[in-house]
Each structure stands twice: as C-alpha cells, then as structure tokens.
XYZ file of C-alpha atoms in Angstrom:
631
model
C -32.514 -20.202 87.979
C -33.260 -22.883 90.586
C -32.120 -25.575 88.177
C -28.719 -23.955 87.637
C -28.301 -23.578 91.389
C -29.014 -27.277 91.842
C -26.551 -28.250 89.132
C -23.898 -25.915 90.565
C -24.211 -27.519 94.001
C -24.050 -30.955 92.379
C -20.849 -30.034 90.536
C -19.338 -28.636 93.726
C -19.700 -32.038 95.415
C -17.435 -33.727 92.839
C -13.750 -34.414 93.272
C -11.306 -32.646 90.941
C -10.774 -35.926 89.093
C -14.521 -36.458 88.609
C -15.010 -32.909 87.372
C -11.994 -33.220 85.049
C -13.500 -36.419 83.599
C -16.739 -34.519 82.925
C -14.830 -31.691 81.230
C -12.969 -34.220 79.086
C -16.146 -36.070 78.040
C -17.832 -32.817 77.063
C -14.695 -31.120 75.688
C -16.051 -30.750 72.156
C -19.253 -28.778 72.871
C -17.642 -26.827 75.720
C -14.767 -25.777 73.441
C -17.274 -23.796 71.385
C -17.935 -21.497 74.362
C -15.651 -19.276 76.485
C -13.855 -21.213 79.204
C -15.800 -20.999 82.492
C -14.271 -19.110 85.393
C -16.633 -20.418 88.094
C -18.859 -23.436 88.673
C -22.045 -21.544 87.874
C -20.549 -20.533 84.546
C -19.807 -24.200 83.849
C -23.380 -25.101 84.811
C -24.719 -22.457 82.409
C -22.476 -23.786 79.625
C -23.579 -27.381 80.228
C -27.279 -26.501 80.165
C -27.116 -24.110 77.232
C -29.231 -25.072 74.239
C -26.208 -25.587 71.951
C -24.420 -27.899 74.395
C -27.557 -29.880 75.174
C -28.308 -30.259 71.473
C -24.896 -31.880 71.038
C -25.012 -34.079 74.151
C -28.457 -35.630 73.692
C -27.323 -37.013 70.308
C -24.992 -39.360 72.195
C -27.606 -40.775 74.578
C -28.890 -44.333 74.207
C -32.566 -45.241 74.515
C -32.732 -45.772 78.334
C -31.022 -42.465 79.165
C -32.963 -40.551 76.519
C -36.288 -42.051 77.585
C -35.645 -41.283 81.263
C -34.568 -37.713 80.414
C -37.553 -37.103 78.134
C -39.988 -38.513 80.704
C -38.528 -36.442 83.530
C -38.630 -33.339 81.312
C -42.283 -33.911 80.395
C -43.398 -34.395 83.990
C -41.268 -31.448 85.113
C -42.789 -29.147 82.523
C -46.323 -30.251 83.380
C -45.737 -29.523 87.080
C -44.210 -26.138 86.319
C -47.214 -25.247 84.184
C -49.585 -26.195 87.021
C -47.622 -24.188 89.586
C -47.289 -21.113 87.372
C -49.878 -21.180 84.577
C -48.979 -19.186 81.547
C -51.094 -16.618 79.725
C -54.222 -17.720 77.961
C -53.880 -18.889 74.399
C -54.167 -16.008 71.914
C -57.383 -15.609 70.018
C -57.633 -16.862 66.424
C -55.968 -14.417 64.047
C -53.639 -12.951 66.685
C -50.502 -11.250 65.458
C -47.071 -12.871 65.355
C -45.842 -11.182 68.539
C -48.752 -12.548 70.548
C -48.231 -16.050 69.235
C -44.523 -16.008 70.067
C -45.137 -14.533 73.522
C -47.423 -17.440 74.305
C -45.038 -19.979 72.769
C -42.086 -18.729 74.817
C -44.004 -18.026 78.005
C -42.658 -19.126 81.360
C -44.906 -22.160 81.454
C -43.406 -23.386 78.193
C -39.802 -23.106 79.385
C -39.910 -23.648 83.141
C -39.224 -26.949 84.851
C -39.862 -28.200 88.377
C -38.142 -30.882 90.483
C -39.610 -34.365 90.000
C -39.349 -37.265 92.473
C -37.521 -40.200 90.858
C -40.409 -42.503 91.774
C -42.736 -40.481 89.581
C -40.360 -40.900 86.642
C -40.067 -44.659 87.202
C -43.833 -44.989 87.539
C -44.373 -43.117 84.268
C -41.932 -45.488 82.576
C -43.836 -48.493 83.962
C -40.410 -49.964 84.735
C -40.335 -52.956 87.053
C -37.767 -55.619 87.856
C -34.759 -55.514 85.560
C -36.262 -52.605 83.641
C -36.445 -50.567 86.861
C -32.780 -51.311 87.569
C -31.904 -50.163 84.042
C -33.919 -46.957 84.469
C -32.210 -46.185 87.783
C -28.826 -46.843 86.170
C -29.751 -44.507 83.302
C -30.712 -41.790 85.786
C -27.368 -42.115 87.566
C -25.608 -41.843 84.186
C -27.529 -38.622 83.493
C -26.310 -37.277 86.840
C -22.726 -38.233 85.972
C -22.937 -36.395 82.644
C -24.637 -33.358 84.245
C -27.692 -33.797 82.015
C -29.760 -33.901 85.195
C -29.043 -32.961 88.795
C -30.349 -34.225 92.154
C -31.758 -31.776 94.688
C -31.013 -31.970 98.402
C -34.128 -34.096 98.967
C -33.351 -36.455 96.037
C -35.677 -34.987 93.385
C -34.605 -34.774 89.742
C -33.967 -31.434 88.031
C -33.508 -31.353 84.251
C -32.323 -28.510 81.978
C -35.117 -26.064 81.098
C -34.488 -26.489 77.362
C -34.909 -30.263 77.433
C -38.652 -30.294 76.632
C -38.035 -28.172 73.533
C -35.338 -30.562 72.355
C -37.191 -33.818 72.920
C -40.913 -33.062 72.806
C -41.174 -33.727 69.056
C -39.715 -37.257 69.329
C -41.621 -40.403 70.200
C -39.235 -42.908 71.778
C -41.862 -45.582 72.333
C -42.032 -47.763 75.447
C -39.020 -48.100 77.722
C -36.623 -50.833 76.533
C -33.956 -51.830 79.014
C -31.834 -53.937 76.676
C -30.589 -53.387 73.146
C -32.384 -55.509 70.535
C -30.200 -58.044 68.795
C -29.776 -57.366 65.079
C -31.521 -60.041 63.055
C -30.921 -60.412 59.297
C -34.036 -59.656 57.284
C -35.314 -62.629 55.274
C -37.811 -61.284 52.761
C -38.036 -64.608 50.944
C -39.150 -66.533 54.014
C -37.573 -68.985 56.384
C -36.917 -71.474 53.607
C -34.337 -69.321 51.874
C -31.040 -71.236 51.657
C -28.212 -69.666 53.660
C -24.815 -68.850 52.239
C -21.681 -70.689 53.197
C -19.705 -69.716 56.269
C -17.025 -67.152 55.273
C -13.659 -68.723 54.549
C -11.785 -65.974 56.404
C -12.283 -64.724 59.949
C -12.984 -61.091 60.876
C -9.445 -60.949 62.292
C -7.951 -62.012 58.939
C -10.066 -59.487 57.066
C -9.020 -56.770 59.507
C -5.341 -57.677 59.096
C -5.567 -57.394 55.305
C -7.501 -54.109 55.484
C -5.036 -52.598 57.976
C -2.048 -53.527 55.794
C -3.687 -51.949 52.745
C -4.709 -48.880 54.729
C -1.188 -48.344 56.108
C 0.393 -48.587 52.658
C -2.234 -46.321 51.071
C -1.925 -43.637 53.743
C 1.877 -43.767 53.397
C 1.718 -43.227 49.628
C -0.917 -40.502 49.898
C 0.994 -38.416 52.430
C 4.276 -38.958 50.569
C 2.616 -37.606 47.418
C 1.380 -34.539 49.300
C 4.865 -33.989 50.710
C 6.276 -34.027 47.175
C 3.557 -31.882 45.586
C 1.134 -29.995 47.844
C -2.513 -29.995 46.724
C -4.208 -26.701 45.847
C -7.705 -26.002 47.154
C -10.453 -24.304 45.181
C -11.353 -20.708 45.974
C -14.757 -21.935 47.088
C -13.125 -24.471 49.427
C -12.220 -28.128 49.146
C -10.007 -29.975 46.702
C -10.736 -29.822 43.001
C -11.695 -33.070 41.291
C -8.436 -33.146 39.318
C -6.416 -32.933 42.545
C -8.397 -35.788 44.071
C -7.802 -37.871 40.943
C -4.056 -37.127 41.079
C -3.794 -38.090 44.732
C -5.942 -41.179 44.240
C -3.608 -42.366 41.493
C -0.552 -41.713 43.658
C -2.105 -43.515 46.623
C -3.384 -46.449 44.579
C -6.907 -46.038 45.970
C -10.357 -45.092 44.762
C -11.489 -41.492 44.910
C -13.959 -42.032 47.812
C -11.246 -43.729 49.889
C -8.804 -40.941 49.019
C -11.288 -38.306 50.216
C -11.734 -40.310 53.418
C -8.005 -40.546 54.117
C -7.444 -36.855 53.357
C -10.121 -35.810 55.830
C -8.765 -38.211 58.469
C -5.198 -36.943 57.983
C -6.428 -33.363 58.351
C -8.378 -34.209 61.518
C -5.356 -36.084 62.918
C -3.078 -33.086 62.328
C -0.875 -34.860 59.787
C -1.693 -32.310 57.096
C -2.731 -28.677 57.334
C -4.186 -26.000 55.085
C -1.695 -23.199 54.464
C -2.349 -19.871 52.794
C 0.191 -18.900 50.131
C 0.275 -16.081 47.540
C -1.100 -18.566 45.003
C -3.986 -19.653 47.273
C -4.596 -22.275 49.957
C -2.648 -25.524 49.750
C -2.674 -28.756 51.737
C 0.648 -30.229 52.776
C 2.020 -32.390 55.619
C 2.803 -30.865 58.999
C 5.723 -31.455 61.330
C 3.661 -34.215 62.964
C 4.006 -36.150 59.698
C 7.750 -36.579 60.288
C 7.057 -38.034 63.739
C 4.356 -40.205 62.200
C 6.850 -41.682 59.714
C 9.113 -42.817 62.558
C 6.332 -44.825 64.248
C 5.632 -48.545 63.773
C 2.806 -49.331 61.312
C 0.193 -49.863 64.015
C 0.903 -46.558 65.696
C 0.597 -44.825 62.331
C -2.988 -46.000 61.920
C -4.077 -45.187 65.486
C -4.561 -41.412 65.012
C -6.415 -41.935 61.730
C -8.896 -44.360 63.291
C -9.379 -42.150 66.335
C -10.071 -39.206 64.014
C -12.690 -41.252 62.140
C -14.642 -41.982 65.319
C -15.103 -38.261 66.038
C -15.255 -36.814 62.491
C -18.211 -34.491 61.804
C -18.656 -35.816 58.293
C -19.143 -38.992 56.261
C -16.420 -38.294 53.665
C -17.461 -40.994 51.177
C -21.080 -39.813 51.190
C -21.974 -37.006 48.791
C -25.589 -35.795 48.924
C -27.446 -35.620 45.626
C -26.533 -32.556 43.587
C -23.236 -31.838 45.342
C -19.713 -32.300 43.960
C -17.483 -34.776 45.806
C -14.602 -33.004 47.504
C -12.317 -33.249 50.522
C -10.651 -31.092 53.171
C -13.844 -29.186 53.941
C -14.805 -28.564 57.556
C -17.563 -31.018 58.452
C -20.898 -29.854 59.865
C -22.600 -33.228 60.358
C -22.812 -33.405 64.144
C -24.838 -36.626 63.895
C -22.049 -38.587 62.164
C -20.084 -39.634 65.313
C -23.257 -40.831 67.035
C -24.322 -42.749 63.906
C -20.941 -44.511 63.788
C -21.179 -45.497 67.440
C -24.718 -46.819 66.993
C -23.787 -48.992 64.003
C -20.607 -50.352 65.601
C -22.356 -51.024 68.907
C -25.091 -52.918 67.055
C -22.660 -55.063 65.068
C -20.710 -55.795 68.267
C -23.594 -58.055 69.357
C -23.813 -59.905 66.040
C -21.864 -63.087 65.271
C -20.220 -63.447 61.839
C -23.153 -63.775 59.449
C -23.484 -67.310 58.119
C -26.772 -66.542 56.432
C -28.031 -63.266 55.002
C -25.355 -60.738 55.966
C -26.274 -57.897 58.247
C -24.116 -55.468 56.318
C -22.425 -56.067 52.986
C -19.713 -53.525 52.127
C -20.334 -51.801 48.827
C -23.947 -52.967 48.579
C -25.286 -49.437 49.059
C -28.122 -50.647 51.296
C -28.498 -51.506 54.963
C -31.050 -54.072 56.182
C -33.920 -52.421 58.099
C -33.282 -54.829 60.974
C -29.838 -53.372 61.492
C -31.147 -49.795 61.524
C -33.909 -50.699 63.962
C -31.368 -52.205 66.331
C -28.992 -49.248 65.927
C -31.799 -46.868 66.862
C -31.675 -48.129 70.457
C -28.025 -47.043 70.850
C -28.482 -43.498 69.466
C -32.195 -42.776 68.850
C -31.623 -39.210 67.612
C -28.825 -40.014 65.154
C -30.002 -42.985 63.093
C -33.486 -43.184 61.564
C -34.452 -39.785 62.979
C -32.176 -38.214 60.352
C -32.857 -37.804 56.593
C -31.534 -40.423 54.132
C -30.663 -42.630 57.106
C -30.133 -45.782 55.046
C -27.753 -44.105 52.582
C -25.728 -42.489 55.367
C -25.525 -45.760 57.269
C -24.431 -47.667 54.156
C -21.533 -45.286 53.495
C -20.549 -45.356 57.160
C -20.356 -49.151 57.100
C -18.348 -49.055 53.851
C -15.844 -46.769 55.551
C -15.721 -49.061 58.584
C -14.998 -52.070 56.359
C -12.257 -50.183 54.498
C -10.661 -49.245 57.835
C -10.719 -52.864 59.016
C -13.382 -52.347 61.691
C -16.188 -54.441 60.178
C -16.113 -57.785 58.352
C -18.695 -60.493 57.630
C -21.508 -58.514 59.256
C -19.824 -58.117 62.636
C -17.096 -56.120 64.346
C -13.493 -57.160 64.015
C -11.267 -57.153 67.132
C -9.972 -53.768 65.983
C -13.547 -52.487 65.689
C -14.293 -53.619 69.243
C -11.187 -51.832 70.496
C -12.267 -48.622 68.742
C -15.755 -48.907 70.218
C -14.291 -49.336 73.719
C -11.721 -46.524 73.550
C -10.736 -44.750 70.311
C -7.514 -43.526 71.915
C -6.158 -46.927 73.023
C -5.630 -48.825 69.784
C -1.872 -49.407 69.787
C -2.061 -52.924 71.235
C -4.776 -54.078 68.830
C -2.979 -52.611 65.834
C 0.370 -54.120 66.869
C -1.250 -57.570 66.623
C -2.488 -56.843 63.099
C 0.577 -55.349 61.435
C 4.023 -56.996 61.427
C 7.092 -54.928 62.347
C 8.767 -52.842 59.685
C 11.637 -54.382 57.702
C 15.055 -52.722 57.747
C 16.657 -54.642 54.851
C 15.846 -55.493 51.224
C 16.667 -58.225 48.716
C 18.803 -56.802 45.864
C 18.547 -58.799 42.630
C 20.593 -59.022 39.424
C 17.766 -57.500 37.353
C 18.412 -54.156 39.099
C 15.453 -54.462 41.465
C 15.212 -54.339 45.253
C 12.365 -56.191 46.972
C 11.123 -55.655 50.531
C 8.781 -58.551 51.487
C 6.629 -56.416 53.765
C 6.505 -52.809 54.954
C 9.906 -51.017 54.951
C 11.066 -48.637 57.638
C 11.024 -44.946 56.802
C 14.833 -44.930 56.546
C 14.934 -47.902 54.166
C 12.097 -46.513 52.042
C 13.837 -43.127 51.874
C 17.146 -44.706 50.818
C 15.601 -46.867 48.100
C 13.314 -44.086 46.865
C 16.296 -41.726 46.590
C 18.170 -44.084 44.240
C 15.426 -46.186 42.599
C 11.861 -45.895 41.300
C 9.065 -47.592 43.229
C 7.614 -50.072 40.769
C 4.950 -52.140 42.529
C 3.379 -52.486 45.940
C 1.366 -55.534 46.894
C 2.432 -57.906 49.667
C 6.002 -56.885 48.794
C 7.367 -53.514 47.686
C 9.633 -53.400 44.619
C 12.044 -50.674 43.508
C 13.930 -50.599 40.185
C 17.333 -48.927 39.688
C 17.856 -46.974 36.464
C 20.564 -44.506 35.293
C 18.146 -41.632 35.956
C 17.234 -42.838 39.465
C 20.901 -43.312 40.447
C 21.688 -39.854 39.075
C 18.921 -38.523 41.314
C 20.736 -39.936 44.357
C 24.019 -38.389 43.224
C 22.270 -35.033 42.851
C 21.292 -35.167 46.544
C 24.932 -35.425 47.675
C 25.742 -39.127 47.424
C 28.963 -40.296 45.846
C 29.378 -43.693 44.265
C 31.161 -44.884 47.397
C 28.638 -43.630 49.957
C 25.661 -44.851 47.942
C 27.129 -48.338 47.489
C 27.992 -48.494 51.208
C 24.459 -47.498 52.264
C 22.871 -50.013 49.881
C 25.228 -52.762 51.050
C 24.225 -52.182 54.688
C 20.565 -52.398 53.617
C 21.094 -55.725 51.807
C 19.929 -58.911 53.504
C 23.043 -60.699 52.203
C 25.502 -57.903 52.974
C 26.459 -57.683 49.274
C 25.139 -56.117 46.063
C 24.732 -57.744 42.618
C 27.476 -56.860 40.126
C 25.081 -55.171 37.618
C 23.975 -52.722 40.313
C 27.545 -51.846 41.282
C 28.429 -51.240 37.609
C 25.330 -49.052 37.168
C 26.209 -46.843 40.142
C 29.849 -46.388 39.079
C 28.933 -45.626 35.443
C 26.413 -43.003 36.567
C 28.977 -41.447 38.934
C 31.609 -41.099 36.162
C 29.214 -39.063 34.012
C 27.853 -37.035 36.912
C 29.094 -33.457 37.277
C 30.895 -33.043 33.946
C 29.037 -29.740 33.647
C 28.039 -27.577 36.620
C 25.284 -25.100 37.407
C 26.383 -22.241 39.644
C 23.930 -21.241 42.378
C 23.461 -17.492 42.740
C 20.797 -15.557 44.580
C 21.681 -12.390 42.625
C 24.428 -10.755 40.549
C 26.417 -7.547 41.050
C 27.694 -5.859 37.904
C 29.809 -2.761 37.404
C 31.700 -1.260 34.489
C 34.563 -0.633 36.927
C 36.618 -3.868 37.015
C 38.751 -2.485 39.856
C 35.647 -1.939 41.991
C 34.559 -5.530 41.310
C 37.894 -6.850 42.602
C 37.641 -4.568 45.642
C 34.203 -5.922 46.516
C 35.350 -9.527 46.139
C 38.200 -8.914 48.609
C 36.200 -6.793 51.099
C 36.220 -8.556 54.479
C 32.966 -6.936 55.660
C 31.134 -8.580 52.749
C 32.195 -12.107 53.648
C 28.624 -13.178 54.443
C 27.693 -12.599 50.795
C 30.331 -15.161 49.618
C 30.977 -13.060 46.523
C 32.561 -14.815 43.541
C 33.978 -13.227 40.386
C 32.664 -14.969 37.279
C 33.683 -12.218 34.808
C 35.802 -9.055 35.067
C 32.696 -6.936 35.619
C 30.318 -9.474 37.262
C 30.066 -10.895 40.786
C 27.557 -13.453 42.086
C 26.188 -13.277 45.632
C 24.750 -16.139 47.712
C 22.244 -13.772 49.376
C 19.010 -12.424 47.852
C 18.989 -8.928 46.306
C 17.555 -7.200 49.407
C 20.159 -8.715 51.764
C 22.959 -7.985 49.279
C 21.885 -4.332 48.973
C 21.775 -3.938 52.765
C 25.271 -5.444 53.160
C 26.775 -3.227 50.445
C 25.210 -0.105 51.912
C 26.360 -1.046 55.424
C 29.921 -1.324 54.020
C 29.712 2.236 52.682
C 28.808 1.610 49.049
C 25.877 3.089 47.121
C 24.415 0.335 44.909
C 21.239 0.638 42.870
C 18.700 -2.135 42.328
C 18.264 -3.203 38.705
C 15.367 -5.139 37.188
C 15.700 -8.087 34.816
C 15.147 -5.659 31.909
C 18.163 -3.555 32.892
C 16.230 -0.550 34.248
C 16.695 0.878 37.735
C 14.028 -0.293 40.180
C 12.340 2.106 42.622
C 12.522 0.519 46.088
C 9.683 0.582 48.639
C 9.792 -0.269 52.312
C 8.479 -3.793 52.960
C 5.501 -4.510 55.223
C 6.364 -7.316 57.647
C 3.849 -9.799 58.981
C 4.056 -12.667 61.443
C 2.023 -15.792 62.043
C 0.657 -16.373 65.520
C 1.516 -19.818 66.896
C -1.380 -22.237 67.151
C -2.429 -23.063 70.722
C -1.519 -26.529 71.932
C -3.727 -28.761 74.040
C -2.385 -30.017 77.350
C -3.828 -33.321 78.642
C -3.550 -31.969 82.194
C -5.568 -28.824 81.415
C -8.995 -30.296 82.374
C -7.704 -31.308 85.815
C -6.115 -27.893 86.349
C -9.369 -26.184 85.347
C -11.360 -28.509 87.625
C -9.149 -27.627 90.603
C -9.548 -23.926 89.889
C -13.355 -24.171 89.574
C -13.541 -26.092 92.859
C -11.242 -23.611 94.579
C -8.462 -26.159 95.111
C -4.794 -25.211 95.002
C -3.013 -26.403 91.813
C -0.650 -29.327 92.178
C 3.089 -28.839 91.494
C 3.838 -29.111 87.787
C 0.240 -28.561 86.656
C -0.309 -26.023 83.848
C -2.246 -22.853 84.326
C -5.953 -23.453 83.738
C -6.944 -21.644 80.553
C -9.755 -23.827 79.239
C -11.262 -27.274 79.137
C -8.356 -28.776 77.235
C-alpha cells in the first residue's frame, strides 16, 4: 500500500483547482465507480485496473514509454527485494500456476529514481527534456507519483497492462506523415486541389447542419421504434435516411451523435422502446447554425463507437450503446497526425471513401496513441471509417485537418467561434413567387421554417430551400388554428418585399372558404341514459362544470374528460354511473396501479471543484453545489 500512500500525499499537495482539473480530465472512468469520500479513496480509484486500462489508451509514445520503463524497473527491484516463490514444477496443477503468476513479486512495485528511468531510455539532449516533460505529465495525471525524496512510484497494475507491448526505442518527437509512393519517386503527382480545406469544411458543415435538421424533424414527427434485441431496424434507418437526404451510414452516425449529445432519448412505451427528440432539441432549434453543430462534433470526439463501421457478419444499426473504448483515442491519433500534414499535392494521405489508409499515416498515428491504432484488430479498416466520418463532419479535407478539425483537436467544447465563421446567419425572410413557391436562399430560422412548413410542402433543399403552397398544405395551416387573415399577415411579414403574389392570396382565401363546412366534435367519452330528464339535469349541474358536458341528443351527453375522470366527477356529485364497454356491456372496474418516473440526475460544471474542496478538507465557497460526485 506504499504506492497508494505516496499518491494520496501527492494529491493532498494540490490546490482545489488542480484537483478539480484532474477530476474533470478523468471524469469518464471515475464515473464508473462510486464517488470517493476521501483522498485515499480517490487514489484507489485512480490506480484501479479498470481506470488505468482506460487512461493508458490516451497516452502518447513519450508518456507511455516512460511509464512502461519505470514500471519494468520498479517490478524488477520489487522482485529482488522480496523474491517470490519458486516456479512450480512441470505438470503442476492450475492453483499452483496461478499462485505463482499472482505472487507478490509479480504485482509489487518499488520506488525508482528518475535518473534510472532516463538512463534506461538512453535519453540525452532534447530527448532527455522530452522524457522529463513526459514524467511531469504522468505526475499531473496521477499515473505516477513522486516520493518525498523524488523517486517515482507507479501503479502496481502497470506492468500487467504494458508488459506485453513493445514500444520500441524512445522517440521524443512525432514522425511526420509521409505519403507512400509504391511506384517510386518518378510517379507523377496530382494537381493541387482547387478548393482549400476551409472551403471544403464550409460546404460539409452546411450539408451537415441541414441533414441533422431534417433528421431530427423527422424523428419529432414520427418517433423511431427500436428492435427488441436493441438498435434500430434496417427499415427505420432507411426511412430516416430518406427523410434526412443522407446515406444510411451517415444517418447512423448522426443518430448516435444526437443520442450522445442528449438531443434524442430512448423512451419505453407499451409498444416498445422508441427514439424521439428531448426537450434539449427545442433549445437546439433556437440556436444559430454553428451552435447547433457544436454538441454533435463534441459528442463525436468522445463516442465509444465508430458508427459507420460494421464488423463482418454484423447487421448495421444505430442507437446502441458503444463499447469501443479505443475509438476516442484512435480519432485523436488520426487528427493529431493530419494536423502536421500540409494539403496533399501529391499522393493523398487520406482519401475519403477509399476504404484504405496509407501505412505511413498509421505508423505516424501510432506515436500519438500507441495502444489504440495498430495495436488493435482491423486497424486499417477502423481508421478508414474514422477518417470518412471526419471528412463528412468537415474536420478533414485534402489529406489534412481543416480549421474546424484543428479547433476540435484543441478543445472539443470550444467550437462556437470556428463554426460561426463557417456557417452564415439564419435568414428570417423568404422570397414568395407567383408559381406558389417560397424560396429561402440559405438556412431559415426555426420560426420561418415552422411557418412555411405549416402552410407549404418542402420541395427541395440545396443551397436554397424551396416550399410549395397547395390547397392541401394551406388547409393544414387552417387546421392548426390559422384563419385566412392571420396566415396572410404572417406570410406577409416573412416576405422580403413586404407583399405576397396574387395567386397565393387567392389560394389562401379559397381554401379558407371551404374550410370548416363540416365539423368533427371532440369527445373524450359519452354519457347515455334512457332518462332524458336526467340528461338535462346533468348538463345543468354546476358541480360537473369541469366535464364541459354537451347534449348532442335527448339521451346522450359528451364529456371533455376521459371515462375514469368522468366517472369520478359523477360519483363525487352523488350519482351512481356504471362503466360501459364499446360493445354495450357493463365493464368490471379494477383499481389502477400508479407508477412514477424518477428524474434523471443533472451534471453541474461546478461539481468537480466542490468535490475537490471536500476531499482536501476545504470549506465550500458560497454558491457551490453539494459535492456528490466527480461531475
């Protein structure tokens, strides 16, 4: 337990802000464990096998090499100081083999002077500076801890995690990605791309914003049903892809991103589990285009899945909880590698849709995340799909990162400024034309889109969005409460010229004259009695006013409340009604069983700082929330 004691003392020397930053960086793996109540509990959580397994995936080559070297030397010293039992004889039973495998000498670690680690790395000059910087980064992330005399202590489980990997010699700097040229140096190069990465990113962002808007609007109109085994059925994906105007792989990607961003949720109903937008979707609609894309891109950077990649033998689906913990590290490695590459004028480093990734790119990406790239199965296929997704999201173009991709690599949660430069502001007015169409030369605001969609059919959506007015579409607006006057006034205010074409005005007035010539009476239930006098008495009873009873025949009343509420009101007024089924027979009533849904916990951005103050024994600041977890 000496290692945990050292880490606990190291954590105790941090300021509340430094400890809160650590809790925030490691929020994902720590959230899978009970919230710590003391610093030693936090130290145990940080050095648990599950947490370490997650954290080492996000280490670059210098930090991983320093950690692995320190762990190897530490284990060797521990074995010398406390030798384990002798190796079991050939043919020993399973228990003997496991006892030797898990003996103290196999798990224990001992403090190591930093000089011994640097000497083992053979790091001199700039490489030594890089190794020392990597060691300090390991201290900051609590993946190693310094003792009082400056020695290095590493988690006891580290040798088990890293012993099977060969990281090669220490490399201080990331290798630059070089396009592979299998045909030799004489191969002619392709022309310089006609568009810049910024232009490509602008076009991709505009397409992405429009596609996400259509996809979520379709879900809001008709929720998607999930299969009993989990995930969307193929027919639902095809329906949503058609509504969104996107391919099925891109539709699966956007669905998973919307779920991760909290814009849609899975809800259990009597018919099964359905996916539909959440209340956050309404707030999302009110945002500018750039701010709409920000949560989707941030969700992609941390998603535990590659949605467009379907392993051989599996059925493509969406809205399934991801289990690919290597995916975020793979994304970071590929983006960090392309960040050092200029736009490819020759053989491209990564061609979207090609299905392959040049080996040179994978070799360079290995330096950024050695455990998440080529160390994983089907690395090339996974990397190819990841780059396709990045290109679709506007993060990669012409074999390099776009400005938006660089912003995501720097901070996934600070993209508003970059996205505002890519997407123009929303338009609040439309051009109304004599052919009964309305054209918005750009992206409409949510209010304008709602108005036009309520009275017209969306016809096309390219660089401009077109709606067409028809008798049926205008009737749809009248059904929602518009009159001819209010609809014409709203459309006139939305016109760029302040006027509407005569054919459109005639269409609205003609539809209004025919609207409502027959009426459908809403009724939650009916009350019938052979006693016409009793029916009149009920209609005039003041205690039954909440039912808004209406006489539609001498022996029939209609109520605005459902049968159960109507029965309760009649019985409370002193009457003795009986419930009747739709076949005319008396129904036997049973007491209902009530259930409630527990509210989902919300995350407070100040929670890590509050928890840090509590762990350090500091008094909470005024206005800080109670510390209940790592945020």
